[in-house]
XYZ file of C-alpha atoms in Angstrom:
549
model
C 26.491 87.452 180.035
C 26.006 90.987 178.796
C 24.932 90.143 175.265
C 22.177 87.536 175.570
C 19.354 89.853 174.539
C 21.347 91.775 171.917
C 20.993 91.668 168.130
C 23.803 92.609 165.732
C 23.455 94.054 162.230
C 26.233 93.451 159.723
C 27.133 96.228 157.295
C 29.201 95.729 154.149
C 29.986 99.441 153.710
C 30.850 99.205 150.014
C 27.209 98.296 149.259
C 25.261 99.988 152.067
C 24.713 103.650 151.165
C 26.718 105.993 148.941
C 26.600 109.687 149.900
C 29.090 111.113 147.376
C 27.724 109.216 144.359
C 30.991 107.593 143.353
C 29.254 104.201 143.267
C 30.846 102.963 146.502
C 29.135 103.080 149.898
C 30.892 105.076 152.630
C 31.054 105.733 156.386
C 28.900 108.854 156.016
C 26.294 106.578 154.454
C 26.179 104.469 157.620
C 25.838 107.601 159.778
C 22.912 108.789 157.628
C 21.096 105.466 158.110
C 21.515 105.207 161.908
C 17.908 106.283 162.512
C 16.738 103.397 160.324
C 18.889 100.962 162.340
C 17.507 102.420 165.572
C 13.983 101.888 164.171
C 14.843 98.257 163.402
C 15.868 97.835 167.055
C 19.374 96.382 166.719
C 22.050 96.944 169.396
C 25.376 96.787 167.512
C 26.577 97.255 163.974
C 29.430 95.091 162.748
C 31.194 96.888 159.902
C 33.409 94.835 157.577
C 36.951 96.243 157.070
C 37.222 99.854 155.911
C 40.965 100.196 156.661
C 43.568 101.214 154.092
C 43.887 98.309 151.681
C 44.787 97.479 148.077
C 41.372 95.713 148.026
C 42.638 92.412 146.614
C 40.239 90.661 149.010
C 37.633 93.372 149.593
C 39.537 94.972 152.464
C 40.469 91.742 154.248
C 43.995 92.526 153.048
C 44.893 95.355 155.436
C 47.798 97.706 154.699
C 47.203 100.060 157.664
C 45.035 99.019 160.610
C 44.696 102.497 162.127
C 43.519 104.510 159.138
C 40.387 104.657 157.005
C 40.685 103.897 153.308
C 39.820 107.094 151.389
C 37.201 105.209 149.343
C 35.170 104.963 152.587
C 35.960 108.369 154.084
C 38.200 109.677 156.854
C 39.058 108.953 160.472
C 37.051 112.072 161.452
C 34.011 110.621 159.676
C 34.456 107.380 161.593
C 34.611 109.353 164.868
C 31.389 111.147 163.899
C 29.759 107.787 163.129
C 30.893 106.399 166.487
C 29.546 109.466 168.336
C 26.174 109.430 166.527
C 25.762 105.670 167.036
C 26.455 105.989 170.779
C 23.847 108.764 170.986
C 21.286 106.240 169.689
C 22.424 103.452 171.981
C 24.094 101.526 169.139
C 27.543 100.002 169.624
C 30.116 99.619 166.845
C 31.893 96.335 166.225
C 34.975 96.371 163.991
C 36.222 93.543 161.822
C 39.883 92.816 162.641
C 42.037 90.697 160.328
C 44.961 89.443 162.409
C 45.850 86.165 160.708
C 47.565 88.065 157.894
C 48.359 91.526 156.555
C 48.471 92.830 153.024
C 51.878 92.526 151.369
C 51.530 96.337 151.021
C 51.735 96.706 154.830
C 54.870 98.575 155.972
C 55.935 95.578 158.075
C 55.998 93.305 155.046
C 57.735 95.904 152.891
C 60.458 96.229 155.529
C 60.751 92.432 155.595
C 61.309 92.397 151.831
C 63.917 95.138 152.224
C 65.913 92.706 154.358
C 65.071 93.976 157.868
C 65.501 90.892 160.072
C 63.116 92.239 162.746
C 60.237 92.414 160.268
C 61.052 89.149 158.553
C 60.273 87.618 161.933
C 56.830 89.278 161.832
C 55.893 86.772 159.101
C 56.494 83.097 158.366
C 59.454 82.846 156.010
C 60.900 79.393 155.317
C 63.433 77.962 152.926
C 62.203 75.428 150.402
C 63.449 71.886 149.870
C 64.850 70.673 146.523
C 63.410 73.705 144.710
C 59.980 72.913 146.166
C 57.920 75.015 148.649
C 58.398 74.186 152.371
C 55.139 72.141 152.430
C 52.436 71.044 150.000
C 49.689 73.011 151.777
C 47.055 74.637 149.597
C 45.854 78.225 149.850
C 42.135 78.611 150.566
C 41.957 80.686 147.373
C 43.606 77.973 145.251
C 47.251 77.074 144.469
C 50.146 76.471 146.860
C 50.126 78.345 150.185
C 53.778 79.475 149.841
C 55.097 82.309 147.666
C 58.752 82.462 146.662
C 60.706 85.725 147.137
C 63.681 85.679 144.783
C 65.847 88.258 146.566
C 65.433 86.563 149.946
C 65.774 83.025 148.597
C 62.848 81.923 150.772
C 59.082 81.490 150.786
C 56.415 83.188 152.890
C 53.183 81.514 154.013
C 49.821 82.825 152.779
C 46.792 80.706 153.714
C 44.704 83.061 151.558
C 45.717 85.180 148.550
C 49.433 85.586 147.851
C 49.004 89.296 148.688
C 47.923 88.264 152.235
C 51.028 87.189 154.164
C 50.407 85.236 157.393
C 51.635 86.869 160.595
C 53.946 85.023 162.977
C 52.060 84.970 166.290
C 54.958 83.076 167.899
C 56.752 86.432 167.922
C 55.760 88.443 171.059
C 56.498 91.700 169.191
C 53.744 90.828 166.700
C 51.309 90.193 169.521
C 52.200 93.530 171.157
C 51.603 95.392 167.889
C 48.179 93.755 167.652
C 47.316 94.807 171.227
C 48.209 98.406 170.282
C 45.824 98.294 167.295
C 42.922 96.966 169.392
C 43.549 99.637 172.061
C 43.674 102.350 169.376
C 40.106 101.516 168.323
C 38.859 101.050 171.888
C 40.001 104.619 172.502
C 37.864 105.703 169.523
C 34.742 104.405 171.280
C 34.496 101.010 169.573
C 32.557 98.537 171.716
C 33.037 95.271 169.875
C 35.314 93.254 167.607
C 34.813 90.467 165.122
C 38.075 88.588 164.592
C 38.478 87.205 161.082
C 39.548 83.510 160.744
C 41.057 83.859 164.213
C 41.395 80.126 164.858
C 44.129 79.932 162.199
C 46.640 82.237 163.933
C 48.526 79.507 165.851
C 50.740 77.583 163.445
C 52.376 74.199 164.248
C 55.909 73.970 165.650
C 56.892 71.706 162.782
C 55.813 72.417 159.201
C 55.205 69.165 157.327
C 53.480 67.947 154.173
C 49.835 66.909 154.380
C 49.234 63.713 152.448
C 45.598 63.479 153.591
C 44.227 66.966 152.926
C 45.124 70.565 152.110
C 47.133 71.301 155.268
C 44.342 72.761 157.374
C 44.500 69.980 159.986
C 47.954 71.302 160.990
C 47.010 74.964 161.520
C 43.246 74.986 162.346
C 42.633 75.430 166.113
C 46.433 75.313 166.451
C 48.563 74.397 169.500
C 48.678 77.842 171.181
C 45.350 79.258 170.007
C 43.719 79.371 173.448
C 46.813 80.925 175.024
C 46.896 83.657 172.355
C 43.194 84.492 172.744
C 43.423 84.627 176.543
C 46.398 87.011 176.250
C 44.597 89.172 173.663
C 41.597 89.390 175.979
C 43.698 90.181 179.065
C 45.823 92.843 177.331
C 43.065 94.670 175.452
C 39.251 94.390 175.480
C 39.163 92.347 178.702
C 40.244 95.485 180.582
C 36.931 97.162 179.758
C 33.357 96.260 180.637
C 30.771 95.372 178.021
C 33.027 94.816 175.024
C 31.424 92.196 172.784
C 33.682 89.915 170.734
C 33.067 87.214 168.160
C 35.514 84.888 166.478
C 35.068 83.647 162.928
C 36.086 79.997 163.216
C 37.175 78.300 160.016
C 36.606 74.486 159.864
C 36.568 74.416 163.666
C 35.447 71.747 166.125
C 32.685 72.162 168.680
C 35.104 71.124 171.457
C 37.360 74.099 170.693
C 34.343 76.424 170.561
C 33.449 75.419 174.127
C 36.708 77.120 175.093
C 36.660 80.030 172.641
C 33.314 81.228 173.993
C 33.090 79.479 177.372
C 31.633 81.616 180.132
C 34.720 81.463 182.372
C 37.424 80.953 179.738
C 38.166 84.672 179.187
C 38.660 84.327 175.454
C 35.727 85.604 173.322
C 32.025 86.358 173.854
C 30.834 84.053 171.064
C 31.772 82.162 167.899
C 30.667 81.836 164.279
C 30.827 78.424 162.659
C 29.766 77.515 159.126
C 28.809 73.844 159.288
C 25.096 74.563 158.765
C 25.788 76.423 155.510
C 27.343 73.479 153.680
C 24.149 71.412 153.563
C 23.579 72.125 149.848
C 27.190 71.369 148.827
C 27.279 68.103 146.878
C 30.046 65.917 148.361
C 31.031 69.007 150.424
C 32.107 70.816 147.230
C 30.831 74.394 147.247
C 30.724 74.451 143.431
C 28.613 71.307 143.060
C 24.876 71.875 143.437
C 22.295 69.755 145.241
C 18.984 70.489 147.043
C 19.679 71.305 150.690
C 19.779 68.337 153.071
C 17.116 69.246 155.630
C 17.920 66.402 158.015
C 21.584 67.414 158.071
C 20.613 71.053 158.706
C 18.481 70.032 161.719
C 21.162 67.706 163.090
C 23.822 70.425 162.902
C 21.644 73.183 164.441
C 20.460 70.875 167.229
C 23.872 69.413 168.094
C 25.477 72.869 168.328
C 22.582 74.242 170.378
C 22.770 71.400 172.908
C 26.576 71.088 172.946
C 27.180 74.804 173.486
C 24.587 75.181 176.260
C 25.858 72.107 178.113
C 29.324 73.660 178.122
C 28.230 77.203 179.025
C 29.427 78.543 175.679
C 27.726 80.995 173.318
C 26.934 80.977 169.600
C 26.594 83.711 167.000
C 23.471 82.839 164.975
C 23.255 83.722 161.294
C 22.039 82.722 157.836
C 23.598 85.470 155.709
C 26.794 87.500 155.436
C 28.976 89.101 152.757
C 30.375 85.664 151.796
C 27.057 83.805 151.495
C 24.169 83.722 149.006
C 20.838 85.151 150.200
C 19.012 82.716 152.469
C 15.499 83.298 151.057
C 16.813 82.202 147.638
C 18.810 79.353 149.103
C 16.514 77.635 151.626
C 13.259 79.496 151.037
C 11.212 80.249 147.929
C 11.972 83.728 146.610
C 9.139 83.720 144.062
C 5.737 82.320 145.144
C 6.386 82.276 148.916
C 8.993 85.039 149.127
C 7.516 86.919 152.102
C 6.415 83.848 154.047
C 9.612 81.831 153.652
C 11.787 84.851 154.541
C 9.818 85.305 157.773
C 10.000 81.569 158.566
C 13.795 81.532 158.189
C 14.091 84.656 160.353
C 11.935 82.995 163.032
C 14.300 80.017 163.295
C 17.490 82.050 163.725
C 16.022 84.576 166.150
C 14.409 82.041 168.459
C 17.474 79.808 168.968
C 19.924 80.174 171.875
C 22.682 82.613 170.904
C 23.114 86.112 169.486
C 21.370 86.698 166.129
C 23.160 88.559 163.331
C 21.166 90.235 160.560
C 23.023 90.940 157.325
C 22.054 94.136 155.505
C 18.985 93.540 153.317
C 18.066 90.251 155.005
C 15.442 92.151 157.010
C 13.638 93.133 153.779
C 14.047 89.724 152.124
C 16.681 90.666 149.554
C 17.238 87.821 147.080
C 20.121 86.424 145.062
C 21.222 88.583 142.133
C 20.644 86.054 139.324
C 23.256 87.763 137.123
C 23.251 85.638 133.963
C 26.515 86.897 132.475
C 29.974 86.381 134.000
C 30.915 89.984 133.103
C 28.498 91.207 135.801
C 30.356 89.378 138.588
C 33.085 91.173 140.568
C 34.081 88.494 143.091
C 37.516 87.053 142.274
C 36.511 83.631 143.667
C 33.438 83.458 141.395
C 35.375 84.507 138.288
C 38.135 81.942 139.021
C 35.629 79.144 139.565
C 33.681 80.023 136.421
C 36.897 79.392 134.471
C 37.550 76.154 136.379
C 34.004 74.908 135.632
C 34.359 75.759 131.921
C 37.732 73.940 131.860
C 35.995 70.923 133.417
C 33.730 70.784 130.362
C 30.588 72.554 131.609
C 28.750 74.728 129.098
C 28.504 78.482 129.701
C 24.866 77.975 130.743
C 25.731 75.204 133.246
C 28.660 77.143 134.730
C 26.581 80.333 135.103
C 23.852 78.347 136.887
C 26.410 77.280 139.531
C 27.831 80.809 139.893
C 24.302 82.270 140.204
C 23.590 80.045 143.197
C 26.978 80.150 144.904
C 28.635 83.501 144.211
C 29.542 85.709 147.155
C 28.325 88.622 145.002
C 24.750 87.528 145.850
C 25.310 89.089 149.267
C 27.200 92.124 147.986
C 24.712 93.855 145.692
C 23.608 97.361 146.746
C 21.193 97.705 149.667
C 17.682 98.428 148.341
C 16.358 101.558 150.064
C 13.602 102.713 147.703
C 12.302 102.407 144.129
C 14.507 105.190 142.753
C 17.533 104.544 140.519
C 19.841 101.802 141.906
C 17.352 101.242 144.730
C 18.376 104.571 146.281
C 21.898 103.280 146.986
C 23.689 105.745 144.721
C 23.005 108.290 141.985
C 26.281 107.234 140.367
C 27.118 103.906 138.738
C 27.354 101.310 141.541
C 30.576 99.269 141.784
C 28.338 96.206 141.282
C 24.951 96.243 139.560
C 21.746 96.538 141.615
C 19.320 93.616 141.493
C 16.450 94.190 139.066
C 13.790 93.617 141.777
C 14.650 96.763 143.783
C 11.429 98.472 142.685
C 9.409 95.807 144.557
C 11.820 94.823 147.336
C 13.007 97.881 149.285
C 12.865 99.537 152.706
C 10.467 102.304 151.660
C 7.828 99.777 150.476
C 7.997 97.872 153.768
C 8.537 100.423 156.512
C 4.837 101.346 156.908
C 3.428 97.934 155.993
C 2.567 96.107 159.218
C 2.727 92.749 157.406
C 6.167 93.321 155.820
C 9.287 91.241 156.373
C 10.942 94.353 157.823
C 8.265 94.780 160.509
C 8.352 91.044 161.225
C 12.096 91.333 161.944
C 11.366 94.252 164.273
C 8.977 91.996 166.181
C 11.527 89.175 166.396
C 14.073 91.617 167.857
C 11.617 93.040 170.388
C 10.563 89.537 171.545
C 14.192 88.778 172.479
C 14.211 91.881 174.689
C 10.838 91.076 176.230
C 11.086 87.354 177.033
C 13.873 86.016 179.203
C 13.246 82.519 177.842
C 14.385 83.684 174.374
C 17.543 85.443 175.535
C 18.567 82.977 178.235
C 16.536 79.771 178.046
C 17.958 76.400 177.075
C 17.037 74.692 173.807
C 15.237 71.330 173.671
C 15.089 69.856 170.135
C 11.778 68.175 169.145
C 10.558 66.115 166.141
C 14.196 65.525 165.248
C 13.497 63.196 162.313
C 10.430 64.907 160.854
C 10.919 65.389 157.091
C 9.262 68.837 156.877
C 9.239 70.489 160.258
C 11.903 72.091 162.425
C 10.589 72.344 165.985
C 12.155 73.087 169.342
C 11.336 74.353 172.809
C 13.147 76.980 174.832
C 12.868 76.692 178.628
C 13.797 78.766 181.663
C 12.413 78.667 185.209
C 8.661 79.166 184.722
C 8.656 80.193 181.020
C 8.396 78.000 177.942
C 8.572 78.790 174.253
C 7.548 76.400 171.484
C 8.755 77.164 167.933
C 7.269 75.230 164.986
C 8.338 75.871 161.368
C 7.575 74.206 158.034
C 10.590 74.329 155.679
C 8.612 73.368 152.576
C 5.799 74.598 150.377
C 3.532 71.609 150.945
C 1.030 71.452 153.792
C 1.778 69.014 156.577
C 0.678 67.961 160.065
C 2.644 67.598 163.289
C 1.425 65.529 166.233
C 2.169 67.285 169.517
C 2.481 64.412 171.964
C 3.105 66.596 175.027
C 1.087 68.874 177.261
C -0.118 71.857 175.194
C -2.267 73.588 177.821
C -2.033 77.399 178.134
C 0.198 78.045 175.116
C -0.640 81.271 173.283
C 0.683 82.324 169.889
C 2.893 85.419 170.321
C 4.062 85.620 166.685
C 3.355 83.876 163.415
C 3.928 84.534 159.722
C 0.401 83.328 159.004
C -2.615 83.346 161.306
C -1.839 85.632 164.233
C -4.387 83.923 166.476
C -3.431 80.362 165.608
C -4.737 78.023 168.292
C -2.442 75.213 169.293
C -3.892 71.756 168.646
C -2.684 68.210 169.288
C -2.723 67.559 165.544
C -1.438 70.857 164.181
C -1.779 71.672 160.497
C 1.004 73.750 158.920
C 0.616 75.544 155.599
C 3.525 76.284 153.223
C 6.493 77.820 155.121
C 4.379 78.382 158.241
C 6.144 79.577 161.401
C 4.574 79.760 164.871
C 5.957 80.926 168.194
C 3.886 79.778 171.189
C 4.553 80.928 174.749
C 3.347 79.907 178.184
C 4.115 80.744 181.780
C 3.876 77.829 184.154
């Protein structure tokens, strides 16, 4: 595999760096920060969608796949970014949304104008007895079908009603998608992240779901592996060293063995989200509970072992533009802010797979803690605030839930320095900066050897230096310990032992195996920690021990 020792950095351009002071980050802003990304040591940047879009779902509703939305810049500015990134040895990975288009896309407009060819680009169905074709629910709430009066039929939208699902059964649709991928390959793009790609294959028969919301009929659908193999063969598979990742919604591990299997010729790796539902009470995102540590360990371990046994590859991550900040979620962002952020970074970077860093994670950015609903911009958060109030929660109770769960926690402006808006913009940012930017920012950490930022640099360089980290297999240890997450990585004559304490109380771990010749190569506490049979761990301690046999 070409990507085992690589690390990917995710950029949400709207909040990264604003060069024209209109309050919205832009492509020029990414170009200006390439030297910082080079300093960090990452290999690729994944940029969330910057294509022309009405922005009903933050750009995941694409109206033109081959043009840059003016709020982010121009195609020439993208080409400059691509050129400058290549000069620094950094690849660019684009975020492609091929399950649906915006209803503002020319294909959909032509469909509404009655052009039969373009109606077959989407999934139009007639209803039954004045009811939608099925009772499926949209992932954004409400029925998944929208009625079009002048056509007398409904179109499917698994997401917002302005995001119409494409009909992948139609070979013309697939050919148009190949053209788009090739267009960007010709612009020097060296990677793709495919949004909710395991939803593109719909069932032959559309029927009501009396057990759930419909997802069991279209998730990992009947022709999904055929479609991905064809996409690979007709586009990125024709070039060397193109890295691809699929975002897999509610997927199964068995399907992921194929999506990212070494000889399957589908994708390089997969994202799954099972490990980020461990603080959802009864699996409801909007119901709070302390995170279930045992469940977290079980999920991480089962995916590590299952994927390696089937020669498949994982994308590793804690944070992205849809998730709260991990140091606020599983760490302690007050008393043990620095230590718990480093501990969480240690876990993700030492597992088998390709680590993804989300902008600001490398400096320990926290949740926003906005205490007024008027400060939130995310449509999902605003909708759920209303739902919670309607359920009888007080304003205070509802805000507490939104504070912990809102996607806006990951979308606040990147904190570069202690100047106004954390150096993100001299204008008024599209979403407020977090109050702690004066303390938590790049400038404060870049020259501090003990900073979270410099710890992340070390984690990245270890992956390049030690084959056991990039290619070794994972062996879970202490699987039922209530405080500690511990595992080994092994390859040929190299062994790595990773020990982390997920809590703020001290604890001990008994190492009932041979511990001769292990040396500590990185720790968030005592750099020269000696390994002992009965090892004491302080609050949020993390140790990486290495030995050559």
